[in-house]
Amino acid sequence: MERQLLRYHLPKRFSANKLQQLLSAKYQIYQHVLPSQTLIFYDTFEWLLWKKGLICWYFQNQLSLQWLDYFTSPYDLYALDSLELTSPPNILHLPPSTFAHKVQKIIKARALTPTAEVLFTSTLFDCKDSEEKTRVRLQLDILQPPSQAKPKVKSLIVQPLKGYTADANFCQQLLTQNQCNKTSQTLLDEMEAEGLILPSSYSIKPSFNLTPELSVHDVIAKVTSQLLTLARLNEAGIVDDIDIEFLHDYRVAIRKIRSLITLLKHAFTAEKFNELKTSFGELGKQTNMLRDLDVYLNHQADFAQLLPDSLQTGLHVLFTDFQQARAQEHNKIKKHLKSRNYLRQIKHLETQFQSSTSLCHGPLANEPILKAAKDRIYRQYHVIRKKSRRITPETPDEHIHDIRIACKKLRYLLEFFADLFPTNEITKLVSALKKLQDHLGLFNDLCVQQEFLQEYYHKELKKARHPAEENYQLCLSVGGVIAALYQKQLQVRKKVTDHLSLFIDKDVRQQISHLFSTAEGEIKHENTCELQH
């Protein structure tokens, strides 16, 4: 429904009493002051709702959702959807509902957490004539931080009523004469301007703003420092166990750093390269088990769909075990991230990359980044081509896993150095590569899941922790899941080979040559041993 609302930004000393005095010259004023109440806004760590143009808020035991541009008041009767909640949670995992369905399409595995909290007071003014007919309505909203006495935002809405346009015009003139400025800003705009709500620009895929004249060692320092900062931003979310994406993003940032160091290894001495590769490798390994358990628990419903009802009992035992193992593993990682050893190690790495001049003494260090980027991307693509040409139906799974790693390195290179090349060309390449990676990733997941379940099964048999009947059901369910995963793996393998053929065909090859080939690179691209380790 279209709502015609006029918003005014008020001077700091403009009060409800002042407004009533001004309006009383012409109207009978019926004023209703609504009590001050806490207004809490929710979003994910990445502000995924905000970035999609939505706002979520908790007010008067109700969680509501609305488009940013249409949010006028927490009392909004036009909200897209709402959900009754008896109290405002600190970490909000939504219960099944239509509200949850709308939100989770956007936030996926993320949880909602408070992003802003204010005291909200609203005063309503009905302006009536001598016949008791309401000619115009006004709403004065005051927002202030809970810890401060003075308001931060004063906003006045004039709501014209059908057939009484002249009265709305009168109110506008009256407000203008009293230094009240009409504004196109929404209430949220004013909150943002006053620092009451501060949307985050966090992204696990940041722009590094690279320029062609930068040297390799400058780029290593810039990119690594930024990725280390991103990793560390996720530490608190991992410790507080807000949602599984904090650990995922932490691991991605660490993995990207390790890949950058490996792909530009000749910027370092052999000794420094080995030291850094080992350090970042250890950081990643610490969280491997927790991430695996997160993934399995997050796909519990998918596993359940693989089995008939008669095998669901054993599956419940399996995931109960996973949940217990996950609680233990999270506690271990929580202690690790708070430990002196970890804090000392991560701080040492941060300090080293604040200036790469103390790190980069290899032959590649002073080379212009554009030349190095072209060379690495060109050769990495041909690593994939060379590996892909050898695939047959009998090719071991390990070889496809190697191709997946090679594709991941190429993806990272394209993301690291995207600023140096035409955006539309890089976007096309990344899009084609992502389709291939999706199938390679699924294939790898299916292989790893089978191995994990077989290892789990053998360990459980040795422990004999479950009663005989539970153990029997567990064996049936695990065996059933492994068989189903194997059949899916065979189907996905065919899709992997089809998409590999597309990615190494003439069109992509020509695009790679056009963007990244150099005379030196064309000569050297077959000698790619360094990129395979």
XYZ file of C-alpha atoms in Angstrom:
533
model
C 0.000 0.000 0.000
C 1.331 3.440 -0.946
C 1.845 5.747 2.026
C 2.260 9.479 1.563
C 4.504 10.569 4.421
C 6.511 13.771 4.815
C 9.491 13.604 7.161
C 11.137 16.565 8.904
C 14.428 16.776 10.739
C 13.983 18.865 13.883
C 16.337 21.290 15.638
C 17.795 19.929 18.891
C 15.680 22.213 21.117
C 12.432 21.565 19.262
C 10.165 19.672 21.688
C 6.728 18.060 21.728
C 5.430 21.021 23.778
C 6.731 23.459 21.182
C 4.974 21.518 18.428
C 1.704 21.465 20.347
C 1.853 25.240 20.915
C 2.339 25.880 17.193
C -0.490 23.586 16.122
C -2.923 24.786 18.810
C -3.312 28.126 17.035
C -5.467 26.401 14.413
C -6.450 22.955 15.683
C -7.669 21.078 18.693
C -4.758 18.818 19.507
C -5.185 15.293 20.811
C -1.769 14.207 21.964
C -0.877 10.641 22.874
C 2.591 9.866 24.253
C 3.613 6.242 23.836
C 5.962 4.983 26.556
C 9.700 4.699 25.847
C 10.611 1.177 24.831
C 13.729 -0.618 23.727
C 14.104 -1.031 19.994
C 16.658 -3.630 18.856
C 17.815 -4.164 15.292
C 19.095 -7.548 14.126
C 21.283 -8.664 11.243
C 24.086 -11.088 10.528
C 27.787 -10.380 11.077
C 28.012 -9.562 7.357
C 24.823 -7.438 7.409
C 23.333 -9.673 4.744
C 19.763 -8.392 5.264
C 20.860 -4.755 5.055
C 22.830 -5.450 1.864
C 19.650 -6.933 0.372
C 17.705 -3.789 1.302
C 15.942 -5.257 4.364
C 15.766 -4.372 8.044
C 14.838 -6.660 10.940
C 13.850 -5.304 14.370
C 12.532 -6.453 17.737
C 9.927 -4.294 19.449
C 7.114 -5.087 21.896
C 7.752 -8.855 21.860
C 7.687 -8.991 18.085
C 10.393 -9.537 15.481
C 9.546 -7.772 12.214
C 10.948 -7.538 8.682
C 10.618 -4.630 6.242
C 12.324 -3.039 3.252
C 14.822 -0.378 4.322
C 13.189 2.340 2.233
C 9.750 1.635 3.701
C 10.712 1.519 7.373
C 9.022 4.463 9.086
C 8.496 3.293 12.667
C 8.868 0.150 14.806
C 5.069 0.287 15.104
C 4.922 -0.335 11.334
C 1.665 -2.099 10.398
C 2.918 -2.675 6.847
C 5.841 -4.974 7.745
C 6.578 -7.792 5.297
C 6.317 -10.363 8.066
C 6.581 -10.699 11.836
C 7.221 -13.309 14.486
C 6.181 -13.359 18.140
C 9.117 -13.695 20.583
C 8.748 -13.370 24.344
C 12.218 -11.881 24.853
C 15.032 -10.464 22.694
C 17.717 -13.156 22.283
C 21.408 -12.325 21.959
C 21.952 -14.995 19.302
C 18.879 -15.678 17.202
C 18.513 -18.992 15.373
C 15.034 -18.691 13.907
C 12.446 -21.392 14.668
C 10.645 -22.853 11.602
C 8.096 -20.333 10.289
C 7.215 -18.331 7.190
C 9.295 -15.506 8.686
C 12.306 -17.814 9.046
C 11.888 -19.059 5.470
C 12.034 -15.504 4.071
C 15.046 -14.563 6.164
C 17.041 -17.773 5.775
C 16.900 -17.607 1.990
C 19.236 -14.640 2.466
C 21.248 -15.418 5.593
C 21.526 -19.226 5.082
C 23.677 -20.676 7.934
C 24.199 -17.288 9.566
C 22.569 -16.336 12.874
C 20.988 -12.973 13.642
C 22.594 -10.872 16.364
C 21.856 -7.353 17.670
C 23.368 -4.615 15.518
C 21.874 -1.579 17.284
C 19.808 -0.788 20.365
C 17.998 2.467 21.169
C 15.236 3.818 23.397
C 12.324 4.788 21.177
C 9.659 7.279 22.211
C 6.816 8.261 19.926
C 4.240 11.065 20.414
C 1.146 11.117 18.186
C -0.731 14.319 17.332
C -4.244 14.259 15.889
C -5.132 17.741 14.642
C -8.936 18.193 14.664
C -11.281 20.965 13.626
C -14.255 22.324 15.575
C -16.388 19.433 14.299
C -13.931 16.875 15.745
C -12.778 15.812 12.279
C -9.116 14.842 12.038
C -7.506 17.053 9.375
C -3.868 15.937 9.632
C -1.749 13.583 11.739
C 1.788 14.037 12.979
C 4.180 11.648 14.693
C 7.209 12.804 16.647
C 9.851 10.091 17.123
C 12.778 10.453 19.525
C 15.670 7.989 19.597
C 18.498 7.865 22.095
C 21.149 5.357 23.171
C 20.105 3.463 26.340
C 23.114 4.822 28.224
C 22.546 8.504 27.320
C 19.970 10.982 28.543
C 19.980 13.240 25.490
C 18.214 12.192 22.273
C 20.311 11.594 19.173
C 17.530 11.696 16.589
C 14.315 13.753 16.495
C 12.130 13.030 13.528
C 8.670 14.307 12.662
C 6.323 12.652 10.194
C 3.445 14.604 8.661
C 0.728 12.299 7.337
C -1.676 14.064 4.957
C -5.234 12.742 4.992
C -7.390 12.329 1.916
C -9.378 15.466 1.159
C -7.350 17.669 3.521
C -4.279 18.587 1.447
C -4.509 22.248 2.545
C -4.003 21.216 6.175
C -0.907 19.226 5.328
C 0.449 22.232 3.423
C -0.268 24.473 6.413
C 1.723 22.151 8.710
C 4.628 22.099 6.259
C 4.758 25.899 6.118
C 4.558 26.116 9.907
C 7.457 23.692 10.329
C 9.608 25.417 7.719
C 9.081 28.785 9.452
C 10.398 27.188 12.670
C 13.669 25.871 11.182
C 12.395 22.308 10.693
C 13.917 20.927 7.500
C 12.064 18.600 5.180
C 14.218 15.575 4.438
C 14.228 12.643 2.050
C 16.161 10.658 4.646
C 14.450 7.726 6.307
C 14.553 7.165 10.051
C 17.337 4.628 9.445
C 19.299 7.182 7.406
C 19.169 9.570 10.349
C 20.232 6.828 12.751
C 23.188 5.997 10.524
C 24.172 9.672 10.269
C 24.154 9.934 14.073
C 26.121 6.700 14.557
C 23.228 4.832 16.190
C 23.439 2.100 13.558
C 26.693 1.309 11.760
C 26.387 -1.143 8.839
C 29.516 -3.190 8.252
C 31.259 -3.492 4.886
C 32.773 -6.840 5.916
C 33.307 -9.312 3.069
C 35.405 -12.450 2.817
C 36.076 -11.372 -0.789
C 37.481 -7.863 -0.317
C 38.855 -5.611 -3.015
C 42.566 -5.100 -2.509
C 42.751 -1.954 -4.716
C 45.931 -3.068 -6.438
C 47.644 -1.033 -9.155
C 49.999 -2.388 -11.870
C 53.070 -0.498 -10.680
C 53.109 -2.107 -7.235
C 55.886 -4.594 -6.589
C 55.271 -8.190 -5.602
C 56.493 -7.590 -2.041
C 54.145 -4.582 -1.662
C 51.209 -6.694 -2.807
C 52.105 -9.553 -0.466
C 52.144 -7.155 2.488
C 48.885 -5.449 1.466
C 46.868 -8.582 0.687
C 48.155 -10.666 3.590
C 47.603 -7.894 6.147
C 44.035 -7.418 4.948
C 43.297 -11.146 5.043
C 44.832 -11.508 8.514
C 42.565 -8.706 9.710
C 39.561 -10.533 8.218
C 40.586 -13.775 9.905
C 40.924 -12.092 13.286
C 37.520 -10.395 12.968
C 36.012 -13.885 13.085
C 37.762 -15.059 16.254
C 35.141 -13.716 18.678
C 32.311 -15.300 16.690
C 34.081 -18.669 16.793
C 34.663 -18.417 20.550
C 31.050 -17.362 21.230
C 29.803 -20.047 18.801
C 27.410 -17.626 17.105
C 27.218 -19.548 13.821
C 29.378 -21.869 11.733
C 30.274 -19.233 9.142
C 32.718 -17.495 11.485
C 34.959 -20.559 11.429
C 34.442 -20.963 7.689
C 35.518 -17.380 6.951
C 38.466 -17.634 9.326
C 39.686 -20.733 7.509
C 39.161 -19.226 4.056
C 41.226 -16.150 4.974
C 44.083 -18.309 6.338
C 43.922 -20.621 3.319
C 44.063 -17.681 0.909
C 47.161 -16.328 2.632
C 48.869 -19.703 2.403
C 47.987 -19.936 -1.297
C 49.294 -16.426 -1.994
C 52.590 -17.251 -0.286
C 52.859 -20.509 -2.247
C 51.979 -18.959 -5.602
C 54.500 -16.131 -5.068
C 57.036 -18.324 -3.235
C 60.022 -16.886 -5.092
C 59.455 -13.529 -3.401
C 60.907 -15.194 -0.276
C 64.040 -17.046 0.586
C 63.514 -20.803 0.780
C 63.893 -20.692 4.557
C 61.322 -17.905 5.049
C 58.881 -19.514 2.613
C 58.983 -22.832 4.473
C 58.550 -21.049 7.800
C 55.488 -19.092 6.628
C 53.907 -22.035 4.824
C 54.258 -24.159 7.962
C 52.869 -21.421 10.249
C 49.733 -20.829 8.182
C 49.329 -24.553 7.566
C 49.268 -25.184 11.315
C 46.667 -22.453 11.846
C 44.387 -24.157 9.347
C 44.916 -27.697 10.666
C 43.902 -26.718 14.197
C 40.304 -26.214 13.076
C 39.931 -29.096 10.560
C 37.898 -31.407 12.802
C 35.534 -28.675 14.042
C 34.812 -27.594 10.471
C 34.158 -31.202 9.372
C 31.678 -31.714 12.206
C 29.978 -28.382 11.432
C 29.478 -29.453 7.822
C 28.020 -32.861 8.734
C 25.665 -31.436 11.339
C 24.549 -28.723 8.938
C 23.665 -31.420 6.365
C 21.820 -33.706 8.761
C 18.544 -33.317 6.849
C 20.296 -34.195 3.572
C 21.698 -37.384 5.104
C 18.246 -38.304 6.409
C 16.805 -38.072 2.899
C 19.290 -40.692 1.690
C 17.821 -43.412 3.915
C 14.424 -45.108 4.371
C 12.506 -44.681 7.631
C 13.769 -48.032 8.887
C 17.357 -46.715 9.013
C 16.667 -43.357 10.663
C 17.278 -44.666 14.210
C 20.946 -45.340 13.574
C 21.274 -41.959 11.902
C 20.003 -40.299 15.069
C 22.690 -42.130 17.071
C 25.300 -40.984 14.534
C 24.387 -37.307 14.773
C 24.067 -37.432 18.540
C 27.679 -38.635 18.586
C 28.661 -35.860 16.166
C 26.975 -33.251 18.356
C 28.857 -34.437 21.432
C 32.148 -34.552 19.523
C 31.484 -31.071 18.196
C 30.920 -29.646 21.689
C 34.267 -31.092 22.799
C 36.058 -29.846 19.698
C 34.604 -26.349 20.011
C 35.777 -26.148 23.602
C 39.253 -27.137 22.439
C 39.319 -24.469 19.701
C 37.915 -21.864 22.101
C 40.846 -22.479 24.455
C 43.263 -22.467 21.512
C 42.119 -19.053 20.245
C 42.437 -17.587 23.740
C 45.812 -19.173 24.460
C 49.002 -17.167 24.826
C 50.746 -19.297 22.213
C 48.105 -18.557 19.572
C 47.927 -14.846 20.359
C 51.708 -14.609 20.269
C 51.876 -16.482 16.950
C 49.156 -14.476 15.192
C 50.564 -11.180 16.461
C 54.026 -12.158 15.197
C 52.591 -12.879 11.751
C 50.679 -9.581 11.715
C 53.833 -7.672 12.622
C 55.888 -9.362 9.913
C 53.434 -8.439 7.167
C 53.080 -4.810 8.198
C 56.163 -4.255 6.078
C 57.216 -6.919 3.596
C 60.711 -5.435 3.154
C 61.860 -7.532 6.104
C 60.285 -10.653 4.580
C 60.717 -10.633 0.839
C 64.294 -11.149 -0.306
C 63.708 -13.627 -3.124
C 64.259 -12.929 -6.869
C 60.545 -12.205 -7.441
C 60.197 -9.599 -4.662
C 60.819 -6.458 -6.729
C 59.095 -7.588 -9.909
C 56.036 -5.520 -10.990
C 52.880 -7.277 -9.844
C 51.170 -7.085 -13.250
C 53.874 -9.196 -14.872
C 53.940 -11.685 -11.989
C 50.118 -11.918 -11.915
C 49.844 -12.576 -15.649
C 52.537 -15.227 -15.479
C 51.002 -17.068 -12.490
C 47.442 -17.017 -13.838
C 48.532 -18.135 -17.306
C 50.627 -21.018 -15.979
C 48.053 -22.065 -13.388
C 45.406 -22.404 -16.092
C 47.726 -24.650 -18.077
C 48.350 -26.772 -14.978
C 44.599 -27.457 -15.011
C 44.624 -28.181 -18.752
C 47.495 -30.596 -18.453
C 45.932 -32.487 -15.525
C 42.482 -32.542 -17.143
C 43.648 -34.096 -20.410
C 44.735 -37.241 -18.549
C 41.325 -38.040 -17.035
C 39.705 -41.366 -17.946
C 36.939 -43.394 -16.259
C 39.724 -45.262 -14.413
C 41.476 -42.115 -13.147
C 41.867 -42.305 -9.332
C 39.828 -39.926 -7.208
C 43.080 -38.422 -5.912
C 43.828 -37.015 -9.360
C 40.473 -35.215 -9.479
C 41.255 -33.901 -6.013
C 44.526 -32.462 -7.404
C 42.560 -30.713 -10.142
C 40.225 -29.241 -7.510
C 43.221 -27.793 -5.647
C 44.642 -26.412 -8.904
C 41.286 -24.753 -9.702
C 41.129 -23.272 -6.208
C 44.567 -21.718 -6.688
C 43.473 -20.237 -10.016
C 40.317 -18.837 -8.381
C 42.394 -17.205 -5.657
C 44.768 -15.705 -8.234
C 41.851 -14.220 -10.175
C 40.394 -12.780 -6.952
C 43.723 -11.446 -5.661
C 44.590 -9.659 -8.888
C 41.128 -8.773 -10.247
C 41.885 -5.030 -9.948
C 44.636 -5.338 -12.585
C 42.396 -6.604 -15.398
C 39.082 -5.661 -17.090
C 36.257 -6.392 -14.659
C 33.876 -7.953 -17.191
C 36.567 -10.349 -18.453
C 37.531 -11.482 -14.952
C 33.852 -11.890 -14.047
C 33.303 -14.204 -17.030
C 36.308 -16.325 -16.128
C 35.382 -16.559 -12.451
C 31.809 -17.506 -13.387
C 33.005 -20.347 -15.649
C 35.503 -21.489 -13.025
C 32.906 -21.379 -10.238
C 30.604 -23.765 -12.110
C 33.483 -26.224 -12.430
C 34.485 -25.738 -8.794
C 30.939 -26.416 -7.592
C 31.052 -29.892 -9.146
C 34.628 -30.547 -8.068
C 33.771 -29.451 -4.531
C 30.712 -31.698 -4.386
C 32.744 -34.633 -5.715
C 35.414 -34.057 -3.077
C 32.803 -33.712 -0.315
C 31.251 -37.046 -1.293
C 34.653 -38.760 -1.225
C 35.660 -37.201 2.103
C 32.294 -37.997 3.693
C 32.615 -41.679 2.792
C 36.130 -41.816 4.256
C 35.053 -39.951 7.391
C 32.084 -42.250 7.995
C 34.171 -45.390 7.469
C 36.778 -44.114 9.931
C 34.059 -43.165 12.415
C 32.450 -46.606 12.045
C 35.675 -48.465 12.806
C 36.449 -46.229 15.795
C 32.971 -46.729 17.242
C 33.276 -50.512 16.924
C 36.507 -50.400 18.948
C 35.022 -48.106 21.604
C 31.824 -50.157 21.905
C 30.150 -47.199 23.642
C 26.627 -48.003 22.470
C 24.294 -50.858 23.502
C 24.181 -53.784 21.070
C 20.895 -52.757 19.434
C 22.021 -49.136 18.942
C 25.302 -50.357 17.532
C 23.435 -52.611 15.107
C 21.230 -49.726 13.934
C 24.285 -47.488 13.674
C 26.065 -50.001 11.430
C 23.051 -50.294 9.141
C 22.618 -46.517 8.840
C 26.288 -45.718 8.286
C 26.551 -48.442 5.668
C 23.416 -47.145 3.946
C 24.693 -43.573 3.875
C 28.089 -44.635 2.478
C 26.404 -46.608 -0.307
C 24.123 -43.682 -1.199
C 27.042 -41.242 -1.183
C 29.012 -43.526 -3.504
C 26.180 -43.589 -6.039
C 25.970 -39.789 -5.944
C 29.742 -39.621 -6.392
C 29.529 -41.631 -9.627
C 26.902 -39.237 -10.983
C 28.877 -36.136 -10.033
C 32.086 -37.515 -11.572
C 30.440 -37.410 -15.014
C 29.485 -33.759 -14.469
C 33.065 -32.976 -13.393
C 34.522 -34.337 -16.643
C 31.896 -32.499 -18.731
C 32.640 -29.138 -17.079
C 36.392 -29.693 -17.258
C 36.052 -30.181 -21.010
C 34.231 -26.856 -21.261
C 36.823 -25.046 -19.139
C 39.816 -26.186 -21.210
C 38.152 -25.716 -24.579
C 39.181 -23.219 -27.249
C 37.051 -20.261 -26.085
C 38.386 -20.177 -22.509
C 41.913 -20.917 -23.700
C 41.827 -17.943 -26.057
C 40.460 -15.696 -23.316
C 43.288 -16.757 -20.990
C 45.895 -16.135 -23.695
C 44.421 -12.729 -24.543
C 44.434 -11.515 -20.953
C 47.471 -13.146 -19.385
C 49.988 -14.550 -21.847
C 53.473 -13.069 -22.089
C 56.297 -14.202 -24.319
C 58.124 -15.493 -21.266
C 55.007 -17.111 -19.871
C 54.277 -19.024 -23.082
C 57.770 -20.478 -23.040
C 57.654 -21.421 -19.361
C 54.081 -22.569 -18.861
C 54.893 -26.254 -19.217
C 57.420 -25.965 -16.394
C 54.863 -25.665 -13.619
C 56.186 -27.898 -10.875
C 56.265 -25.047 -8.363
C 52.535 -24.458 -8.752
C 51.639 -28.046 -7.956
C 53.005 -28.052 -4.401
